[in-house]
Tab-separated table of C-alpha atoms in Angstrom:
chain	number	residue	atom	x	y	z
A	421	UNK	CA	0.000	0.000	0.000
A	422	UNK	CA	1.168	3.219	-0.957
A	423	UNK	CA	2.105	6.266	1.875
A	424	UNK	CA	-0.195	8.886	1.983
A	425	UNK	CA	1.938	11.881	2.546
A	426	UNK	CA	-0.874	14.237	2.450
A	427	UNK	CA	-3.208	12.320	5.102
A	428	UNK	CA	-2.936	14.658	7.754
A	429	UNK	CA	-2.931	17.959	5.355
A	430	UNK	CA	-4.768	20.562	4.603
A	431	UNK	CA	-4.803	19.450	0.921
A	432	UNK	CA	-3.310	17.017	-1.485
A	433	UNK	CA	-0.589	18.628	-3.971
A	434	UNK	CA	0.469	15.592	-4.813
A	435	UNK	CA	-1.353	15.335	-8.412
A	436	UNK	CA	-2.919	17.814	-10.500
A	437	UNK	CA	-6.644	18.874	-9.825
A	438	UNK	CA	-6.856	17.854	-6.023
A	439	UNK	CA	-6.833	21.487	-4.974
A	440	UNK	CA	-10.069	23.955	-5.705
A	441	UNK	CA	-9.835	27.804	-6.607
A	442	UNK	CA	-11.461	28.454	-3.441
A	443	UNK	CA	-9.069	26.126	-1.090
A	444	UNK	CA	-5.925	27.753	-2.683
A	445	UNK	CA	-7.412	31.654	-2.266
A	446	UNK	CA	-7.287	30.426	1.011
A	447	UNK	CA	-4.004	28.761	1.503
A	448	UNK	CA	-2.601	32.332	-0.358
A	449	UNK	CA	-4.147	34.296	2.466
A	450	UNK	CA	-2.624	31.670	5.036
A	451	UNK	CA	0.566	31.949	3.578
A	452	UNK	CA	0.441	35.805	4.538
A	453	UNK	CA	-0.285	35.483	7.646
A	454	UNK	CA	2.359	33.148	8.316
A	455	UNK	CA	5.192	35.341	6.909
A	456	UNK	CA	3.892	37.974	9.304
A	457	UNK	CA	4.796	36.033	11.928
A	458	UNK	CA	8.524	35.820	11.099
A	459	UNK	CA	10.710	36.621	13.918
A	460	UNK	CA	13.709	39.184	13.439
A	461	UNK	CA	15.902	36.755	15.605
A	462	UNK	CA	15.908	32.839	14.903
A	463	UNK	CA	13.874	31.378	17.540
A	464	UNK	CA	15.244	28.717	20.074
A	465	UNK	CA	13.816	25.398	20.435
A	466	UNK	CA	12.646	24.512	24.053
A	467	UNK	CA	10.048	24.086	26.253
A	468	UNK	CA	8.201	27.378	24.690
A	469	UNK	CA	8.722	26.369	21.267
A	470	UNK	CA	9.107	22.578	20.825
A	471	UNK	CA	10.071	20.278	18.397
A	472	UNK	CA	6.280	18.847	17.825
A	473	UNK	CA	5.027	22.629	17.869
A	474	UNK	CA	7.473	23.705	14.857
A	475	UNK	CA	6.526	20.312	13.177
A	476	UNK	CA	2.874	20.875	13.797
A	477	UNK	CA	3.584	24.694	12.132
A	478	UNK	CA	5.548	23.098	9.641
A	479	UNK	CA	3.077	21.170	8.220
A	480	UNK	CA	0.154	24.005	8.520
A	481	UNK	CA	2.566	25.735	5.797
A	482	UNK	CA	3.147	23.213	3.409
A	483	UNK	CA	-0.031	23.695	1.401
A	484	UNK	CA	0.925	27.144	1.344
A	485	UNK	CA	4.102	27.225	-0.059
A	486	UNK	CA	3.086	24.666	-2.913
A	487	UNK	CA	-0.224	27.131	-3.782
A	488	UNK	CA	2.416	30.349	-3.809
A	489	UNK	CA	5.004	28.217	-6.221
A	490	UNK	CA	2.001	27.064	-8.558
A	491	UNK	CA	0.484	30.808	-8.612
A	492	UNK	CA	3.644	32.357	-9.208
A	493	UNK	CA	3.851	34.253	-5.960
A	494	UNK	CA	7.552	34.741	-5.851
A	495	UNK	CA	7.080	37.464	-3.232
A	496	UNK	CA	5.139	34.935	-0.892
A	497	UNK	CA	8.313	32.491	-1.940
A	498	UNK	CA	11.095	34.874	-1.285
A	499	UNK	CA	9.010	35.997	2.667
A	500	UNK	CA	8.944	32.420	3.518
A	501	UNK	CA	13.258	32.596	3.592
A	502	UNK	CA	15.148	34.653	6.589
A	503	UNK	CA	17.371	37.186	5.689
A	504	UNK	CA	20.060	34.564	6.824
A	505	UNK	CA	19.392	32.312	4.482
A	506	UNK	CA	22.182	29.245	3.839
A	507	UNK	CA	21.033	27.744	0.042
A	508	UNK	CA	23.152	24.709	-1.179
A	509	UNK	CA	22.554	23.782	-4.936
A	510	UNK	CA	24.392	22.988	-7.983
A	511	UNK	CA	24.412	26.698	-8.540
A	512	UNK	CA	25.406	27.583	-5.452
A	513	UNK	CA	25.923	28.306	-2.295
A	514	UNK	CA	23.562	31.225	-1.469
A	515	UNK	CA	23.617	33.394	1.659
A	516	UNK	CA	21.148	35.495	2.441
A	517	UNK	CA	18.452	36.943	0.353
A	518	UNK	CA	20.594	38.888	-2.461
A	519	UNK	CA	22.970	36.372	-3.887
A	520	UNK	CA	19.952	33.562	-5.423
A	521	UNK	CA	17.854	36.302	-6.247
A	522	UNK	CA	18.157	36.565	-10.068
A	523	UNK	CA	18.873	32.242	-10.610
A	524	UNK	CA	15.777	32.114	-8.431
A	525	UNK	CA	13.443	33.923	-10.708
A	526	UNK	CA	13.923	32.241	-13.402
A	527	UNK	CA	13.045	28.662	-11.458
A	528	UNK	CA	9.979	29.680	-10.232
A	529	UNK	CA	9.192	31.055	-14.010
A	530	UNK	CA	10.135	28.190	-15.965
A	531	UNK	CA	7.782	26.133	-12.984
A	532	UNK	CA	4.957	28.210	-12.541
A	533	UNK	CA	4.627	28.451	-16.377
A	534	UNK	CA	1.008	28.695	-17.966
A	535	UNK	CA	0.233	24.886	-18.849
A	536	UNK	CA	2.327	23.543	-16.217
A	537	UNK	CA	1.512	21.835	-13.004
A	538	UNK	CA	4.101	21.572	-10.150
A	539	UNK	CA	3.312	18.618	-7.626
A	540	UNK	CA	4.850	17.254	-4.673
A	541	UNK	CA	4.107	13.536	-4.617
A	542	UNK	CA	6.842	13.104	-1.466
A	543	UNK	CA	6.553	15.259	1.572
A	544	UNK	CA	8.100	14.773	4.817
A	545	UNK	CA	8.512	15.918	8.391
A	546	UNK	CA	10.492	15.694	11.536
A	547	UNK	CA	10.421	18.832	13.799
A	548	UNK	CA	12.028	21.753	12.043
A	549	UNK	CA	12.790	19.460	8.965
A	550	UNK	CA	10.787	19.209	5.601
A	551	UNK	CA	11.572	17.050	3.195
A	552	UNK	CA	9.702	17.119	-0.581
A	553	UNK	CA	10.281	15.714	-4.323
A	554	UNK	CA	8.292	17.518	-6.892
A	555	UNK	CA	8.257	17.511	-10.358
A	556	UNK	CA	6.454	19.586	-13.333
A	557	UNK	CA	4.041	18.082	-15.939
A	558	UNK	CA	3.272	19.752	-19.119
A	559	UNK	CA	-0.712	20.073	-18.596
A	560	UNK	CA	-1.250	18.413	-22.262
A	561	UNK	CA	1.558	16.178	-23.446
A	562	UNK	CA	2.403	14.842	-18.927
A	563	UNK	CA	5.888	15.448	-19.617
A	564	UNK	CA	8.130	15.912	-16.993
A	565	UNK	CA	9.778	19.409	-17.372
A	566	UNK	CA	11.457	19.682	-14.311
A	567	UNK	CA	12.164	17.573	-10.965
A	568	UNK	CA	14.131	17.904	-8.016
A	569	UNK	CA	15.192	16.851	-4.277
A	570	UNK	CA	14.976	19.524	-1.427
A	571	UNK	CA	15.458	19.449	2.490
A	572	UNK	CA	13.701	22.828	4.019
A	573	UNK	CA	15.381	23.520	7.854
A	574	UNK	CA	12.203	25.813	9.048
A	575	UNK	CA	12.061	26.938	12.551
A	576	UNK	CA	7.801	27.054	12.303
A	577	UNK	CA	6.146	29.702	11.405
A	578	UNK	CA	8.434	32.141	13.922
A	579	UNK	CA	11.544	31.130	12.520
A	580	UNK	CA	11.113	30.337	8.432
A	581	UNK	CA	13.566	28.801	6.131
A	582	UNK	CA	16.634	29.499	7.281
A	583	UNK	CA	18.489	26.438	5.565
A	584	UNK	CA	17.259	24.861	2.024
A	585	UNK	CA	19.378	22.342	-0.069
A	586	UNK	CA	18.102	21.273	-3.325
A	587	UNK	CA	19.234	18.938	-6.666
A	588	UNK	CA	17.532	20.493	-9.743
A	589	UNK	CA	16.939	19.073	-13.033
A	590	UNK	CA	15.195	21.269	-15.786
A	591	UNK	CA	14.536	19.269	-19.097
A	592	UNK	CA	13.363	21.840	-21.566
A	593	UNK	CA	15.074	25.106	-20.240
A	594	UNK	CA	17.076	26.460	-17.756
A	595	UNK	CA	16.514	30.331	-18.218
A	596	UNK	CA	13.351	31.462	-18.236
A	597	UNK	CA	11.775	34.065	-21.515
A	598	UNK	CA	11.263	37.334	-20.318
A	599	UNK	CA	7.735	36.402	-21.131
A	600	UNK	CA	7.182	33.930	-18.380
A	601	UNK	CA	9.323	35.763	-15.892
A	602	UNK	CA	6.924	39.005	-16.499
A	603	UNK	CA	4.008	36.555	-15.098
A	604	UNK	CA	6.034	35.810	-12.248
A	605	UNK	CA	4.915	38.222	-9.006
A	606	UNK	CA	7.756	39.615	-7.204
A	607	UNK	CA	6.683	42.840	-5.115
């Protein structure tokens, strides 16, 4: 029998179609109100903020972040990092917020594209740790465009992303048009 890594989610962004219009308006405005909650310092983990409490948050925000990435919210993307930010990947390593600004655009272009799904069929989760595969199908021909491998190291909700290490593979391109990055939301 297969896992069900969505069981205990607030949806399923495992396939195409499993998520309404009206579920992911709602998982955008969730994903706001998360960022807001972004501490300037890196909260500790202890009896105030445990382990199952981050995991719990953790988990609340999944369904967010996948809605942002498929709606091209890279401003909801780029608030869900801290300013500290340690990024390993094979163009890489990032710190902070400035240096994977411009490769990063053009990722969540070429993956948010019109005609273009972006699922997560593997999601994980232990404490401050998040785990996902996804890949991209083209909406008509199910052609993989793009897949990867990423480990997330978010503190909850108070804390974000502070660590992120990914393995990319993009099929078709690797720079997005200006065209698709102009549908890409950034402010």
């Amino acid at each position: 029998m297969a896992r069900k890594y969505y069981a205990d989610l607030t949806a399923d962004f495992s396939r195409p179609g499993l998520v309404s219009k009206e579920l992911g308006d709602k998982l955008i405005a969730q994903a706001e109100e998360f960022i807001a909650k972004k501490e300037a310092e890196l909260p500790s983990i202890g009896d105030s903020y445990t382990p199952s409490q981050i995991e719990a948050e953790n988990k609340a925000w999944w369904p967010t972040h996948c809605e942002a990435l498929r709606r091209a919210r890279g401003d909801l993307l780029r608030g869900e990092y801290r300013n500290d930010l340690v990024y390993f990947c094979q163009d890489g390593p990032f710190y902070g917020l400035t240096q994977q600004t411009e490769r990063e655009r053009h990722w969540w272009a070429l993956i948010a594209q019109p005609n273009v799904t972006m699922c997560w069929p593997i999601v994980m989760f232990w404490g401050e740790f998040v785990h996902f595969e996804w890949h991209c199908l083209d909406d008509e021909s199910g052609e993989t465009i793009a897949k990867g491998t990423v480990c997330w190291v978010r503190r909850g909700h108070r804390g974000a992303c502070y660590f992120k290490s990914e393995q990319l593979t993009f099929y078709r391109d690797v720079f997005a048009s200006e065209n698709l990055l102009s549908l890409l939301k950034t402010d």
